[in-house]
Coordinates of C-alpha atoms and ligand atoms in Angstrom, one line a residue:
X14 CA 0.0 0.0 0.0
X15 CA 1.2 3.4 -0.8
X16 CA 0.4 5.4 2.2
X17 CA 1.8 5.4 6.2
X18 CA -2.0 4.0 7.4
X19 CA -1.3 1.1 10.5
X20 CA -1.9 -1.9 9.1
X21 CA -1.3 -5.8 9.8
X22 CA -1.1 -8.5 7.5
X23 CA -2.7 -12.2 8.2
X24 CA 0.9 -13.6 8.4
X25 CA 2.5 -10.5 11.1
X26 CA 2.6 -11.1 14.7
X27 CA -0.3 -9.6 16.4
X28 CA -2.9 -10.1 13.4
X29 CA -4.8 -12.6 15.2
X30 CA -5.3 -10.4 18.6
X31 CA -5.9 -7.4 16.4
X32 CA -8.8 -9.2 14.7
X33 CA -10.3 -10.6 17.3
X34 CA -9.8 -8.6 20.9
X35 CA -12.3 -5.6 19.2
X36 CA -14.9 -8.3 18.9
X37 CA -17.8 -8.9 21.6
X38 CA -18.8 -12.0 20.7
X39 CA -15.8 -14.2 21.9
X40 CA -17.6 -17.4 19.4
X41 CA -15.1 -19.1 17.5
X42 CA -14.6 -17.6 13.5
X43 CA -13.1 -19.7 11.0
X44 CA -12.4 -16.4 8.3
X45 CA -10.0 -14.0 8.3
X46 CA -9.0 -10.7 5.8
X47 CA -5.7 -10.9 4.5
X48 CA -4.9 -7.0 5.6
X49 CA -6.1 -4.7 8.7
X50 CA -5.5 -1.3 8.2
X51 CA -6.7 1.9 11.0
X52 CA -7.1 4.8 9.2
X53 CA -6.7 7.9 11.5
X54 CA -8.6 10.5 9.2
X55 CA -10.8 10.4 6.5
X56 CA -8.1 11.0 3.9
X57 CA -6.5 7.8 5.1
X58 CA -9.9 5.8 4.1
X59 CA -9.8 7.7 0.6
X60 CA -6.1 6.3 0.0
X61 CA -7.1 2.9 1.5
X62 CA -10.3 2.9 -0.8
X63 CA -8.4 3.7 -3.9
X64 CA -5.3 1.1 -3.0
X65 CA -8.2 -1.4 -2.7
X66 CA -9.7 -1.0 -5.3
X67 CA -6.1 -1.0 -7.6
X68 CA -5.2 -4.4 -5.9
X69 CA -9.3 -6.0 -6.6
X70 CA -9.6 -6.5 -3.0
X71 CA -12.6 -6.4 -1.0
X72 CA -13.2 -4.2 2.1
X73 CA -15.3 -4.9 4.9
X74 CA -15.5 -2.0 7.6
X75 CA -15.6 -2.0 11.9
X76 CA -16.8 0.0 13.9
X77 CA -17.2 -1.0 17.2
X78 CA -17.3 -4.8 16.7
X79 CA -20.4 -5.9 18.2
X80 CA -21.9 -7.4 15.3
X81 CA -23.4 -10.6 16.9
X82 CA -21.7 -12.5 13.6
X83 CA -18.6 -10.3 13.4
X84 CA -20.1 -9.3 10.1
X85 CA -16.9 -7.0 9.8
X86 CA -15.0 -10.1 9.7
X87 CA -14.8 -11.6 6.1
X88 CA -12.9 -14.1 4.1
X89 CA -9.8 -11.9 2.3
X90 CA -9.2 -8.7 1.4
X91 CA -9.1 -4.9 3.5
X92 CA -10.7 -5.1 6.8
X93 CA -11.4 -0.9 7.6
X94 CA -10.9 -0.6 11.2
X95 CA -12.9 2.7 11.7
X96 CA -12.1 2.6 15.6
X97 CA -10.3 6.2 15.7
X98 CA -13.3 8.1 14.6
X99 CA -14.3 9.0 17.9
X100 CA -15.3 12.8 17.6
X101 CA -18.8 13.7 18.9
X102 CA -19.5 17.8 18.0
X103 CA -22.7 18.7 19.5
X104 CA -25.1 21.9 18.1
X105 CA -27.3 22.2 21.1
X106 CA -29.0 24.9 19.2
X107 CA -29.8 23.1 16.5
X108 CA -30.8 20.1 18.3
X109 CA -27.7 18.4 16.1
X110 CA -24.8 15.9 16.9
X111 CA -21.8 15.4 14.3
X112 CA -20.2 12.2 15.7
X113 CA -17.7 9.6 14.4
X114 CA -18.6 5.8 13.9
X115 CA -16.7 4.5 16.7
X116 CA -18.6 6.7 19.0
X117 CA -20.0 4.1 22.0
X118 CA -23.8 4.3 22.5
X119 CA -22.8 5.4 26.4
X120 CA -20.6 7.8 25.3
X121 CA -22.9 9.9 22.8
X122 CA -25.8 9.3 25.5
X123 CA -23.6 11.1 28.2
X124 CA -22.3 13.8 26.0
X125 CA -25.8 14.7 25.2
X126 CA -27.3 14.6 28.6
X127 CA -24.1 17.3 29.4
X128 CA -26.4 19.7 27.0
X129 CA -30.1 18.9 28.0
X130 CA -30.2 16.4 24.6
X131 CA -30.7 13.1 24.3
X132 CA -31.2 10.7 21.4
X133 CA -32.5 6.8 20.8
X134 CA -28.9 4.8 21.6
X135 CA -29.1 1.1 21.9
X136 CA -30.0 0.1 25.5
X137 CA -26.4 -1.3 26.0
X138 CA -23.1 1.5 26.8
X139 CA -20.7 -0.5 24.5
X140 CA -21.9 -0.8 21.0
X141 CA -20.3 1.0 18.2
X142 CA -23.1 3.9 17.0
X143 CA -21.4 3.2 13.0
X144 CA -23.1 -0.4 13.0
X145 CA -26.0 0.7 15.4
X146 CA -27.3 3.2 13.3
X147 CA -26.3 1.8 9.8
X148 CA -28.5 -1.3 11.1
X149 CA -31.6 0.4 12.1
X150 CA -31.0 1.6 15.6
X151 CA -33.5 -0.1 17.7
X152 CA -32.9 2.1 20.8
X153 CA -34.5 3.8 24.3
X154 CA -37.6 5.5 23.6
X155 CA -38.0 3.9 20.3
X156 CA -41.8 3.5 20.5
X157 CA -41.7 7.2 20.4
X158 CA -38.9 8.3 18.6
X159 CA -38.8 5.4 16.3
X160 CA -35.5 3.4 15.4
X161 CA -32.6 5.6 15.4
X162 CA -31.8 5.5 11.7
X163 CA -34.7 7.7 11.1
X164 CA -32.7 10.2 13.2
X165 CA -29.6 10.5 10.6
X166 CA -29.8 14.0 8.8
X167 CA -26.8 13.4 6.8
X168 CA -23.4 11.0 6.5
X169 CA -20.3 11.8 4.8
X170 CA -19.3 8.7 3.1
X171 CA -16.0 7.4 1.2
X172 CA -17.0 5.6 -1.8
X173 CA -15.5 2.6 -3.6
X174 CA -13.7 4.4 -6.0
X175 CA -12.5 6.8 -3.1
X176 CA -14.4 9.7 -4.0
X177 CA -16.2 11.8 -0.7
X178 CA -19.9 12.3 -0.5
X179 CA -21.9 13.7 1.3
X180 CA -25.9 12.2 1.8
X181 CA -28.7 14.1 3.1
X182 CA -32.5 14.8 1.8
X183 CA -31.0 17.3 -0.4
X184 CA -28.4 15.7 -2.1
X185 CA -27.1 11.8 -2.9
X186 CA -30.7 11.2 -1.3
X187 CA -30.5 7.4 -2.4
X188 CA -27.3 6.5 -0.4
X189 CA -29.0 8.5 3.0
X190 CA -31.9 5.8 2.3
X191 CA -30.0 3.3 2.1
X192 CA -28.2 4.6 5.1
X193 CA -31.1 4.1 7.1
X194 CA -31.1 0.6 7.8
X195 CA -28.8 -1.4 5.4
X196 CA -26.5 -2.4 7.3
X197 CA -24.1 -4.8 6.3
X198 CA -25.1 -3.7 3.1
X199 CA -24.5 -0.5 2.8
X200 CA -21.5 0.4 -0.4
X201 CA -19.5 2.6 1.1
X202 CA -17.2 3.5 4.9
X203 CA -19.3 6.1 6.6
X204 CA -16.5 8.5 8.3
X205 CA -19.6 10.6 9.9
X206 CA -23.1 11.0 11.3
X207 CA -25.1 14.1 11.6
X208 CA -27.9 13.3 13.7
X209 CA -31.3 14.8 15.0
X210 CA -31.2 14.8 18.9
X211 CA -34.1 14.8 21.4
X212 CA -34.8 16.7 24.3
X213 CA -33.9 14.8 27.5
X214 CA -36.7 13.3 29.3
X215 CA -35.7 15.1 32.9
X216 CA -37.1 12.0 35.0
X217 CA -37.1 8.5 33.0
X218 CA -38.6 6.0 35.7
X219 CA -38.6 2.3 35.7
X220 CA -41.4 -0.2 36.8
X221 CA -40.0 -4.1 36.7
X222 CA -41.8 -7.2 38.1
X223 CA -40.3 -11.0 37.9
X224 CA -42.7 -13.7 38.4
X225 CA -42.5 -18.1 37.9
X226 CA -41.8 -18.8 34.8
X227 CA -44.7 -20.7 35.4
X228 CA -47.3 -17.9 35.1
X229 CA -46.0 -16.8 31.6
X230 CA -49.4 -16.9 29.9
X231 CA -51.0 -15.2 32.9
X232 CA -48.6 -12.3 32.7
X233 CA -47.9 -11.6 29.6
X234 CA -52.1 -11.7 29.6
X235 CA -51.5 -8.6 31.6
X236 CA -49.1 -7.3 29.3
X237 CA -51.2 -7.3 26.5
X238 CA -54.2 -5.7 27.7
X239 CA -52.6 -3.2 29.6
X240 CA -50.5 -1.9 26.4
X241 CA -54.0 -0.8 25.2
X242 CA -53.8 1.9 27.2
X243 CA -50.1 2.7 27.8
X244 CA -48.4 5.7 25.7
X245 CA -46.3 6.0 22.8
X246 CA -42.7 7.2 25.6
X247 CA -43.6 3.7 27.8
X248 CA -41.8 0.8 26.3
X249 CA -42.5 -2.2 27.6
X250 CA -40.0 -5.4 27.5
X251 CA -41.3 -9.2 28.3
X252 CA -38.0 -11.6 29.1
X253 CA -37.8 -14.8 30.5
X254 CA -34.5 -15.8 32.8
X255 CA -32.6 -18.6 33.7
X256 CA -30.9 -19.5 36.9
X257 CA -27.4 -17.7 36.0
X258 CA -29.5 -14.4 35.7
X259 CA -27.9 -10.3 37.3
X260 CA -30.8 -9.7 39.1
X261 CA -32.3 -12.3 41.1
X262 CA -30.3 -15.5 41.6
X263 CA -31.9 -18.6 42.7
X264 CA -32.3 -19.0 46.1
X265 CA -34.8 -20.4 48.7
X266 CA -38.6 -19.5 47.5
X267 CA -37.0 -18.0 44.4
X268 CA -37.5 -19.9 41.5
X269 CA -35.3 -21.0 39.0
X270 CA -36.5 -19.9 35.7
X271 CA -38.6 -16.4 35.4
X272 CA -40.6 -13.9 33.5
X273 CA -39.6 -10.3 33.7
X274 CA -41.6 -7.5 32.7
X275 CA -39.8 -4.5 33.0
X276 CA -41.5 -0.4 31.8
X277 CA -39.4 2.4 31.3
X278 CA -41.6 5.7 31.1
X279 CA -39.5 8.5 29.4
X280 CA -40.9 11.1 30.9
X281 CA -40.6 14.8 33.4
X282 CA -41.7 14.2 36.4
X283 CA -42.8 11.0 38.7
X284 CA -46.1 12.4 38.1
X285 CA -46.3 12.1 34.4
X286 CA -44.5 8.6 35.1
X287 CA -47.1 7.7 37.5
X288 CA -49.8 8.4 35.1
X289 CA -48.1 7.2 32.2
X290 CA -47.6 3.6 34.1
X291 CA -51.1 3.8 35.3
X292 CA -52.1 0.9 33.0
X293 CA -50.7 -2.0 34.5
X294 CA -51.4 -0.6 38.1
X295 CA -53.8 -3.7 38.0
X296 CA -51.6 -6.5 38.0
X297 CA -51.5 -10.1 36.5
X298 CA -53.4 -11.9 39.3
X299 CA -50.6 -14.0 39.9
X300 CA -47.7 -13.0 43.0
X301 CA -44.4 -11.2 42.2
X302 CA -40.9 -12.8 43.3
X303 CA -39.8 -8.9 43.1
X304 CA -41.3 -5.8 42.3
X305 CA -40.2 -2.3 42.0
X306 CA -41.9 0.7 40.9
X307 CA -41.2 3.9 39.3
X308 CA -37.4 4.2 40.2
X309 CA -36.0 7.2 39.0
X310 CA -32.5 6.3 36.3
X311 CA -31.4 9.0 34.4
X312 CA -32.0 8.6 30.9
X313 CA -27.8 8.6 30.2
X314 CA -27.8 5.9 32.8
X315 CA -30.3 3.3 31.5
X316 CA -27.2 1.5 29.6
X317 CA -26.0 0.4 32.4
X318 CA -28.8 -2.0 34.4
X319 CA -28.9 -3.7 30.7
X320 CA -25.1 -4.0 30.0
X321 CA -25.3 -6.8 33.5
X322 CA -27.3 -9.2 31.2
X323 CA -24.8 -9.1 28.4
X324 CA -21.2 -10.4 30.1
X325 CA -18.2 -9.6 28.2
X326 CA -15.8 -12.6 27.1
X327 CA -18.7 -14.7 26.3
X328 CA -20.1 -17.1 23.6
X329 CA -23.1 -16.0 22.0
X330 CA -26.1 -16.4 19.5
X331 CA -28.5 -13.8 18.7
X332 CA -31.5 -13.7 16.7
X333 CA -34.5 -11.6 16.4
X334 CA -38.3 -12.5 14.9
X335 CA -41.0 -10.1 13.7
X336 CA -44.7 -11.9 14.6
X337 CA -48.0 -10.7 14.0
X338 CA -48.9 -12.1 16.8
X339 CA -48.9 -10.7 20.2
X340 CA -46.6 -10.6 22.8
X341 CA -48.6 -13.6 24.7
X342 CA -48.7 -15.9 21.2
X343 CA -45.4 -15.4 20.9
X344 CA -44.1 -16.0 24.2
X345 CA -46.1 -19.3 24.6
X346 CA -44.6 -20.9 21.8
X347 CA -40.8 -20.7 23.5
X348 CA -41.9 -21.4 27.0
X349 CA -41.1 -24.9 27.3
X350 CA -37.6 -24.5 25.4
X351 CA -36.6 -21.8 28.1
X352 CA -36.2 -24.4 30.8
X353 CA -34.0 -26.4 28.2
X354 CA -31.6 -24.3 27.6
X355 CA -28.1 -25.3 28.4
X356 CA -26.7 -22.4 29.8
X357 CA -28.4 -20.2 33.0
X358 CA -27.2 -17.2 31.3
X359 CA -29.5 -17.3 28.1
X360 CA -32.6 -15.1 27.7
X361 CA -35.3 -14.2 25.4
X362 CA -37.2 -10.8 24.8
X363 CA -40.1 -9.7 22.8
X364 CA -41.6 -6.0 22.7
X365 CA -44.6 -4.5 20.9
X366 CA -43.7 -1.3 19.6
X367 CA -47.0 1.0 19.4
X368 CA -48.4 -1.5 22.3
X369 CA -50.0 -3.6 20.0
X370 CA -50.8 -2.1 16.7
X371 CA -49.9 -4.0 14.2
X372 CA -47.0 -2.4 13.4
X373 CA -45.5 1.3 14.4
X374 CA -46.4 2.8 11.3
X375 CA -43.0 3.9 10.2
X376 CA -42.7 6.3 7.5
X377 CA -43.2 5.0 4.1
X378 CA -39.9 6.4 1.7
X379 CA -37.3 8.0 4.2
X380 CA -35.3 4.4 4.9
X381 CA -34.6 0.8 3.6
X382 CA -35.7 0.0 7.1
X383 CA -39.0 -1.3 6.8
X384 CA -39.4 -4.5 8.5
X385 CA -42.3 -3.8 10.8
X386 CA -45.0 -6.4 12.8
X387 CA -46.9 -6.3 15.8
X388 CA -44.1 -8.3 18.1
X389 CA -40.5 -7.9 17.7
X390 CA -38.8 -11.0 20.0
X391 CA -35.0 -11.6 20.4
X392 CA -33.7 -15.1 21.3
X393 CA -30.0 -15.1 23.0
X394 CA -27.7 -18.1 24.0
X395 CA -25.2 -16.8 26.2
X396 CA -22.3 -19.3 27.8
X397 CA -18.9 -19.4 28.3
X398 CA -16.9 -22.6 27.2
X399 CA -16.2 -23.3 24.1
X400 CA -16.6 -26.9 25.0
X401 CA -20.6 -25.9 24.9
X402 CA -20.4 -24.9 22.1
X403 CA -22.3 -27.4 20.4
X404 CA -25.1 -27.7 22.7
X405 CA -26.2 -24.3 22.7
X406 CA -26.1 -24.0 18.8
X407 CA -28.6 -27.0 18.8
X408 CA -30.8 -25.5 21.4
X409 CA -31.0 -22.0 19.6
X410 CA -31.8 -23.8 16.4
X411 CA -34.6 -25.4 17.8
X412 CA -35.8 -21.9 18.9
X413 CA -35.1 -21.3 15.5
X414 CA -37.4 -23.8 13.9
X415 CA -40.0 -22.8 16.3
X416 CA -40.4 -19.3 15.7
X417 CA -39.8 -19.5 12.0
X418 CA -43.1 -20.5 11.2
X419 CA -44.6 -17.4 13.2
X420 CA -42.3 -14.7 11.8
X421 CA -42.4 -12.7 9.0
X422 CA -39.2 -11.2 9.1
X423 CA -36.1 -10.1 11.1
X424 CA -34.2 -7.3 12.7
X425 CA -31.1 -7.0 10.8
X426 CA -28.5 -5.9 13.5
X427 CA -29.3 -8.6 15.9
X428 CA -30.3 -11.5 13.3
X429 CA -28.5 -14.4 12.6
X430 CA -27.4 -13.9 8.5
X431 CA -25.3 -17.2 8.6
X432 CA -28.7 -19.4 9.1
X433 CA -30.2 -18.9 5.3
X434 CA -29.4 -17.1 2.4
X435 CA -32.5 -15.2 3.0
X436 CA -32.2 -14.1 6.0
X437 CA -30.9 -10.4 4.3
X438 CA -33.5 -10.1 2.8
X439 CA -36.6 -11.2 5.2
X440 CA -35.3 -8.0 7.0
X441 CA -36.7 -5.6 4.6
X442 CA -39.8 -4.9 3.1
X443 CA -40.1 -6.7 -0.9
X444 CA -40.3 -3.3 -2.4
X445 CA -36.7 -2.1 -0.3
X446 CA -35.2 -5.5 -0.6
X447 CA -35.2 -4.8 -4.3
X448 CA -34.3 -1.3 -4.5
X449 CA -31.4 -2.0 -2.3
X450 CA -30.1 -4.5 -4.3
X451 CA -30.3 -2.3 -7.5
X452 CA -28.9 0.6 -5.7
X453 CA -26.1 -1.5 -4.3
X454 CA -25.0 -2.3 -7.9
X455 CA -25.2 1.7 -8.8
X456 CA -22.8 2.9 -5.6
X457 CA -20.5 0.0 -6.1
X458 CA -20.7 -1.5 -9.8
X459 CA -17.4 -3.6 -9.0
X460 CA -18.6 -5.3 -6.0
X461 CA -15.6 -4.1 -3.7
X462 CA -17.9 -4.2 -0.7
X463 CA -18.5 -7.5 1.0
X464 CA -22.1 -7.1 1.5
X465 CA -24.5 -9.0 3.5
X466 CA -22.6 -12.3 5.3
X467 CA -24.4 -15.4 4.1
X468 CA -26.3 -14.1 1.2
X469 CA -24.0 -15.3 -1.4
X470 CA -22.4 -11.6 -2.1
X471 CA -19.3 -13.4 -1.5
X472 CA -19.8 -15.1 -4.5
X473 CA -21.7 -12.6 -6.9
X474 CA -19.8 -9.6 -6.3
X475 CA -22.0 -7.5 -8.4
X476 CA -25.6 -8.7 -6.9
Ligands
LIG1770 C1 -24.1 -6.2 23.9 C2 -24.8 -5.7 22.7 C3 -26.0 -5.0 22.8 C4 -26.7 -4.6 21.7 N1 -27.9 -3.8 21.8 C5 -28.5 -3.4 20.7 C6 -29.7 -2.5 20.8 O1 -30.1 -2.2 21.9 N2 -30.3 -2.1 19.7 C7 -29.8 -2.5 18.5 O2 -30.4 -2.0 17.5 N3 -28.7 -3.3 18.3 C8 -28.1 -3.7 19.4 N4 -27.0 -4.5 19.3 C9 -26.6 -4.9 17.9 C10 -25.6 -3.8 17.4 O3 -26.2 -2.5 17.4 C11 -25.1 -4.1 16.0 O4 -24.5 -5.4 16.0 C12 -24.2 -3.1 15.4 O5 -23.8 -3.4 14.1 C13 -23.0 -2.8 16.3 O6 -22.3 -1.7 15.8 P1 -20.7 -1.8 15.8 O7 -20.2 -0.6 15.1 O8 -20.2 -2.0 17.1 O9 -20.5 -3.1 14.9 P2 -19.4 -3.6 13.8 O10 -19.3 -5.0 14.2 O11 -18.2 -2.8 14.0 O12 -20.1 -3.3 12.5 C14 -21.2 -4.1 12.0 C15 -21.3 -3.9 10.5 O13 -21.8 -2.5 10.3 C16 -21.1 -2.0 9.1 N5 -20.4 -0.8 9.5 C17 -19.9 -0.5 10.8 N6 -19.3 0.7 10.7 C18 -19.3 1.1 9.5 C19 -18.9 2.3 8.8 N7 -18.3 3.3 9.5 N8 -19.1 2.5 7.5 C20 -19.7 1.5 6.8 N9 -20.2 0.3 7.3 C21 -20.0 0.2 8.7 C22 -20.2 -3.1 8.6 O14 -20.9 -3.7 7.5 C23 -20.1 -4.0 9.7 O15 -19.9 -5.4 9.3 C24 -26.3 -5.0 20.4 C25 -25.1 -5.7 20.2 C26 -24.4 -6.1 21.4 C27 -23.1 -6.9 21.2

């Protein structure tokens, strides 16, 4: 390569740990890029882009590396590690945030809290923003504000051919689209967000309950009548626990597996909160194991109590299920696999954005996000050794084969690509599925983009 960017090659001491210690997910790869290169600056990327594109190889970019599939992480060719673009440059007048790709979800939360903003970050502090947001961004408050990527004004992007855009409603329009949601996907190294921030909610409060596992259908019964009547800034989150769960370890009179229901009211005062809550004041019927209502957590805080149930140096498998059906169907058909699960640390989550209607009602043209049903439900396998390995893969692929025939589609940024070719494109609407693909072969006509893992781009560069 022609210019001084850091770089390792496959064969130099330190390659390995390079490509691997950035990664969250500690699950065993068997693929490797031939080069790593850390650009410090965006002229760096444009060098790096043009060098690639000279030598026919193909690039894959990192952000932060929490990809549940190391997506970043592809057979051959450039691997972009964007980890020094770290600048966040807030406009609190404007309501606006410039902010670099490797930007942590709990570092742009707390930067923005500093100046009265806020904005939907994923609910865990460690999390790139670059992948978060180029995957759809399902974040706090996202009921209300909708999926973060519908909060990116504008991203300067370095193409394939190393040329520097700049995408916004007004101009390059397409590649902001596709910007919105793509993910994997997207043809080009994003070196910055502009984003749309929110005013901070001053007093987020927090209702949770944990009952038997037992009374699933009785509670998330409760659940689902109660959204009815809850508001569009209360999101509520269904999860059922094993024994090697944060909050509430086994212990006389507690049970070992359990169902969690936990509210978060993004609101001003415990008053609003109170009111806003008001709708499951009734109860399921059925007696808590622990209850706590409206605790005051700052909004820039939030990360933290959900960071407990994802350990670092683990083992995992993610995947994620649109349903039409509610929050109760959906639960009941993975209750009995939750008490099979091989490892105490595994859980699984569903949510109904807009409470039940079928759907949020996103906008219609501003993203390729458009995967959008009445349950959104994410199954994780969480364990340590790599020794149980095996056993956990076979229990999340029976989850697999059981919520299958219920979904209609996936989240991108948590689903598992590597289990069908179609995967990619179940998490998109037909319409945007298509149009991405065409636009894909417009920004990048020679394929030097990996593209979506396990969708055979590998194979057709140009599709
Ligand atoms: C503990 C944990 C909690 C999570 N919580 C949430 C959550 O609450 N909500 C949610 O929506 N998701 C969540 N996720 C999923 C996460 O948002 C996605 O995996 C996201 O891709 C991570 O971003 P990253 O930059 O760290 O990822 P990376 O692994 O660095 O990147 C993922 C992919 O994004 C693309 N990409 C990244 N940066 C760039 C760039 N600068 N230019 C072009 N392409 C780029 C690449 O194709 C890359 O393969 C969570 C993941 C983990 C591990």
């Amino acid at each position: 390569m022609a210019n001084n960017t850091a770089r390792v090659y496959r064969s130099d001491e330190g390659f390995v740990r390079q490509l691997i210690e950035p990664l969250f997910n500690k699950l065993a790869l068997h693929r490797s890029p031939d080069v790593i290169a850390s650009p410090r600056s965006e002229v760096e990327v444009v060098e790096l882009m043009r060098e690639a594109s000279q030598q026919g190889w193909k690039v894959a970019v990192r952000s932060g590396g929490h990809s549940w599939i190391a997506s970043s992480v592809r057979s051959g060719g450039l691997l972009l590690d964007m980890s020094a673009f770290k600048s966040i440059s807030i406009d609190a007048t404007k309501r606006t945030a410039k902010v670099g790709p490797a930007v942590r979800s709990g570092e742009l939360v707390k930067a923005l809290a500093a100046q009265g903003l806020a904005f939907p970050v994923g609910h865990c502090g460690t999390p790139g923003i670059g992948g978060f947001l180029l995957g759809g961004g399902i974040g706090l408050n996202w009921g209300h504000w909708k999926p973060a990527c519908f909060s990116v004004r504008s991203v300067r992007v370095v193409m394939a051919d190393g040329r520097v855009v700049v995408a916004s409603e007004s101009e390059n329009s397409e590649l902001l689209w596709l910007a919105r949601g793509s993910g994997p996907g997207f043809p080009g190294v994003i070196t910055e967000f502009e984003l749309e921030c929110q005013t901070r909610p001053a007093d987020t409060r927090l209702s949770s309950w944990l009952f038997d596992l037992d009374s699933l259908n009785q509670v998330t019964g409760w659940v689902v009548k109660a959204s009815r009547n809850l508001p569009s800034n209360v999101v509520v989150v269904v999860s059922t626990f094993g024994p090697d769960r944060p909050m509430l370890p086994p212990s006389e009179g507690v049970p070992s597996h359990l169902v969690g229901v936990t509210a978060i009211a993004y609101v001003d005062s415990e008053e609003e909160a109170r009111e806003a809550l008001n709708a499951l004041s009734e109860g399921p019927g059925c007696s808590s194991v622990f209850q706590s209502e409206l605790d005051p957590v700052p909004f820039e805080m939030l990360y933290s109590i959900i960071d407990a149930t994802f350990p670092e140096n683990h083992h995992y498998l993610a995947d994620t299920f649109w349903t039409p059906l509610d929050v109760q169907g959906a639960m009941s058909t993975i209750s009995e696999l939750m008490r099979e699960a091989p490892s105490g640390k595994s859980f699984l989550q569903a949510v109904m954005p807009g409470h039940g209607a079928a759907g949020q009602g996103l906008p219609d043209k501003e993203a390729v996000y458009s995967m959008d049903e009445r349950t959104l439900m994410w199954t994780y396998a969480i364990w340590k050794e790599e020794a149980d390995d095996q056993s956990n893969r076979r229990w999340m692929k029976d989850l697999v084969a059981k919520l299958e025939p219920i979904s209609k589609g996936h989240f991108l940024s948590e689903a598992d690509l590597h289990v069908s070719p179609q995967r990619a494109s179940r998490c998109f609407s037909q319409a945007n599925w298509q149009r991405l693909i065409d636009l894909r072969r417009v920004f990048d006509p020679h394929g030097t983009f990996h593209g979506f893992p396990g969708a055979g781009f590998d194979k057709t560069p140009s599709s």
